[in-house]
Amino acid sequence: MTEVTIETRNPSGRAAGCRRDELRRLAARILAGQGMEGAFHVSVLFCDDGFIAGLNREYRGKRGPTDVLSFGQDDGASGPEGRVLGDIVISMDTVAARCAGDPAAMRAEVRLLFCHGLLHLLGHDHGNAAERRAMQALQARYLGVSDAEAWRGGKAG
């Protein structure tokens, strides 16, 4: 059995559109699909473009904002809510701009970015075409969307 605790913070000033229980169910589906059982903990920060741009510069050496970043914390340690996988940071400014403020589209985008970030925490990457195709297929499978809907032209990082 797979159980997931999702801790969220949202200093972005924008509604995230996704409820914590929705993200928890998605995370449990992904972890179970990846053959992982037990209790897990993931932290999600919904921020603005300025904040994520600073992280992007500091940790990836890249200028400007991005849509999602993941920071693995999984050193095998367990916290009170289970094995700590890491942190996912999502820019709500980027989500809102990409979705023209449409709430349903923003909710779907947050789910996509969360899925993408969690797959990174589990060791998946998209550094080459084969890895990108594999990650895109996983995202499509876990989100129940087409392969085309499961990728943002390589922007997700």
GROMACS .gro file of C-alpha atoms in nm:
model
  157
    1MET     CA    1   0.000   0.000   0.000
    2THR     CA    2   0.122   0.350  -0.083
    3GLU     CA    3   0.040   0.646   0.137
    4VAL     CA    4   0.152   1.001   0.065
    5THR     CA    5   0.153   1.313   0.276
    6ILE     CA    6   0.163   1.637   0.077
    7GLU     CA    7   0.270   1.953   0.255
    8THR     CA    8   0.186   2.271   0.064
    9ARG     CA    9   0.274   2.637   0.102
   10ASN     CA   10   0.146   2.909  -0.126
   11PRO     CA   11   0.300   3.254  -0.077
   12SER     CA   12   0.243   3.328  -0.449
   13GLY     CA   13  -0.076   3.527  -0.397
   14ARG     CA   14  -0.248   3.313  -0.664
   15ALA     CA   15  -0.484   3.025  -0.609
   16ALA     CA   16  -0.312   2.696  -0.690
   17GLY     CA   17  -0.632   2.546  -0.826
   18CYS     CA   18  -0.544   2.195  -0.709
   19ARG     CA   19  -0.644   2.072  -0.369
   20ARG     CA   20  -0.389   1.890  -0.156
   21ASP     CA   21  -0.598   1.570  -0.160
   22GLU     CA   22  -0.598   1.575  -0.542
   23LEU     CA   23  -0.218   1.600  -0.546
   24ARG     CA   24  -0.196   1.328  -0.281
   25ARG     CA   25  -0.404   1.088  -0.493
   26LEU     CA   26  -0.194   1.167  -0.801
   27ALA     CA   27   0.129   1.113  -0.606
   28ALA     CA   28   0.003   0.780  -0.468
   29ARG     CA   29  -0.085   0.666  -0.823
   30ILE     CA   30   0.260   0.766  -0.951
   31LEU     CA   31   0.449   0.604  -0.663
   32ALA     CA   32   0.247   0.282  -0.687
   33GLY     CA   33   0.297   0.281  -1.064
   34GLN     CA   34   0.671   0.309  -1.006
   35GLY     CA   35   0.659   0.007  -0.774
   36MET     CA   36   0.703   0.205  -0.454
   37GLU     CA   37   0.512   0.102  -0.144
   38GLY     CA   38   0.500   0.252   0.201
   39ALA     CA   39   0.458   0.601   0.340
   40PHE     CA   40   0.607   0.903   0.166
   41HIS     CA   41   0.623   1.278   0.218
   42VAL     CA   42   0.647   1.548  -0.051
   43SER     CA   43   0.658   1.923   0.001
   44VAL     CA   44   0.510   2.159  -0.263
   45LEU     CA   45   0.576   2.533  -0.276
   46PHE     CA   46   0.361   2.750  -0.505
   47CYS     CA   47   0.563   3.064  -0.567
   48ASP     CA   48   0.597   3.358  -0.806
   49ASP     CA   49   0.832   3.398  -1.101
   50GLY     CA   50   1.079   3.611  -0.906
   51PHE     CA   51   1.130   3.343  -0.642
   52ILE     CA   52   1.167   3.054  -0.885
   53ALA     CA   53   1.402   3.261  -1.104
   54GLY     CA   54   1.632   3.298  -0.804
   55LEU     CA   55   1.629   2.923  -0.743
   56ASN     CA   56   1.682   2.856  -1.113
   57ARG     CA   57   1.988   3.083  -1.115
   58GLU     CA   58   2.130   2.949  -0.788
   59TYR     CA   59   2.081   2.577  -0.846
   60ARG     CA   60   2.083   2.539  -1.226
   61GLY     CA   61   2.288   2.840  -1.337
   62LYS     CA   62   2.004   2.950  -1.566
   63ARG     CA   63   1.857   3.298  -1.601
   64GLY     CA   64   1.490   3.374  -1.563
   65PRO     CA   65   1.195   3.183  -1.427
   66THR     CA   66   1.098   2.827  -1.508
   67ASP     CA   67   0.773   2.648  -1.442
   68VAL     CA   68   0.881   2.374  -1.198
   69LEU     CA   69   1.189   2.271  -1.003
   70SER     CA   70   1.247   1.963  -0.790
   71PHE     CA   71   1.487   1.923  -0.502
   72GLY     CA   72   1.542   1.565  -0.388
   73GLN     CA   73   1.573   1.500  -0.017
   74ASP     CA   74   1.557   1.122  -0.030
   75ASP     CA   75   1.859   0.999   0.157
   76GLY     CA   76   1.663   0.704   0.294
   77ALA     CA   77   1.556   0.902   0.599
   78SER     CA   78   1.201   0.885   0.723
   79GLY     CA   79   1.008   1.160   0.892
   80PRO     CA   80   0.688   1.134   1.094
   81GLU     CA   81   0.484   1.104   0.772
   82GLY     CA   82   0.712   0.856   0.595
   83ARG     CA   83   1.011   0.864   0.365
   84VAL     CA   84   1.088   1.221   0.263
   85LEU     CA   85   1.122   1.240  -0.117
   86GLY     CA   86   1.184   1.613  -0.153
   87ASP     CA   87   1.043   1.947  -0.257
   88ILE     CA   88   0.860   2.056  -0.570
   89VAL     CA   89   0.849   2.428  -0.651
   90ILE     CA   90   0.587   2.552  -0.900
   91SER     CA   91   0.564   2.908  -1.033
   92MET     CA   92   0.202   3.018  -1.026
   93ASP     CA   93   0.289   3.327  -1.234
   94THR     CA   94   0.406   3.097  -1.514
   95VAL     CA   95   0.101   2.873  -1.472
   96ALA     CA   96  -0.137   3.172  -1.490
   97ALA     CA   97   0.037   3.319  -1.794
   98ARG     CA   98   0.047   2.986  -1.976
   99CYS     CA   99  -0.324   2.927  -1.906
  100ALA     CA  100  -0.447   3.285  -1.957
  101GLY     CA  101  -0.589   3.273  -1.604
  102ASP     CA  102  -0.843   2.999  -1.690
  103PRO     CA  103  -0.904   2.809  -1.362
  104ALA     CA  104  -0.963   2.465  -1.521
  105ALA     CA  105  -0.653   2.499  -1.739
  106MET     CA  106  -0.449   2.617  -1.439
  107ARG     CA  107  -0.560   2.317  -1.236
  108ALA     CA  108  -0.455   2.081  -1.517
  109GLU     CA  109  -0.122   2.264  -1.554
  110VAL     CA  110  -0.048   2.238  -1.181
  111ARG     CA  111  -0.121   1.864  -1.196
  112LEU     CA  112   0.113   1.829  -1.496
  113LEU     CA  113   0.393   2.024  -1.328
  114PHE     CA  114   0.347   1.834  -1.001
  115CYS     CA  115   0.363   1.502  -1.191
  116HIS     CA  116   0.675   1.620  -1.374
  117GLY     CA  117   0.841   1.732  -1.052
  118LEU     CA  118   0.759   1.409  -0.871
  119LEU     CA  119   0.899   1.200  -1.155
  120HIS     CA  120   1.222   1.400  -1.123
  121LEU     CA  121   1.228   1.323  -0.750
  122LEU     CA  122   1.198   0.954  -0.841
  123GLY     CA  123   1.504   0.975  -1.067
  124HIS     CA  124   1.352   1.034  -1.410
  125ASP     CA  125   1.508   1.293  -1.638
  126HIS     CA  126   1.476   1.431  -1.991
  127GLY     CA  127   1.833   1.510  -2.084
  128ASN     CA  128   1.807   1.340  -2.421
  129ALA     CA  129   1.531   1.250  -2.667
  130ALA     CA  130   1.481   0.893  -2.540
  131GLU     CA  131   1.454   1.008  -2.177
  132ARG     CA  132   1.213   1.285  -2.277
  133ARG     CA  133   0.988   1.040  -2.463
  134ALA     CA  134   0.990   0.801  -2.166
  135MET     CA  135   0.909   1.077  -1.918
  136GLN     CA  136   0.639   1.217  -2.145
  137ALA     CA  137   0.478   0.872  -2.171
  138LEU     CA  138   0.481   0.835  -1.793
  139GLN     CA  139   0.322   1.176  -1.748
  140ALA     CA  140   0.053   1.090  -2.004
  141ARG     CA  141  -0.017   0.760  -1.830
  142TYR     CA  142  -0.041   0.902  -1.477
  143LEU     CA  143  -0.243   1.207  -1.581
  144GLY     CA  144  -0.471   1.016  -1.819
  145VAL     CA  145  -0.398   1.252  -2.109
  146SER     CA  146  -0.246   1.220  -2.455
  147ASP     CA  147   0.132   1.229  -2.500
  148ALA     CA  148   0.097   1.573  -2.661
  149GLU     CA  149  -0.092   1.708  -2.358
  150ALA     CA  150   0.168   1.560  -2.124
  151TRP     CA  151   0.455   1.783  -2.237
  152ARG     CA  152   0.516   2.155  -2.271
  153GLY     CA  153   0.773   2.155  -2.549
  154GLY     CA  154   1.056   2.069  -2.314
  155LYS     CA  155   0.992   2.375  -2.099
  156ALA     CA  156   0.920   2.178  -1.784
  157GLY     CA  157   1.241   2.129  -1.595
   0.00000   0.00000   0.00000
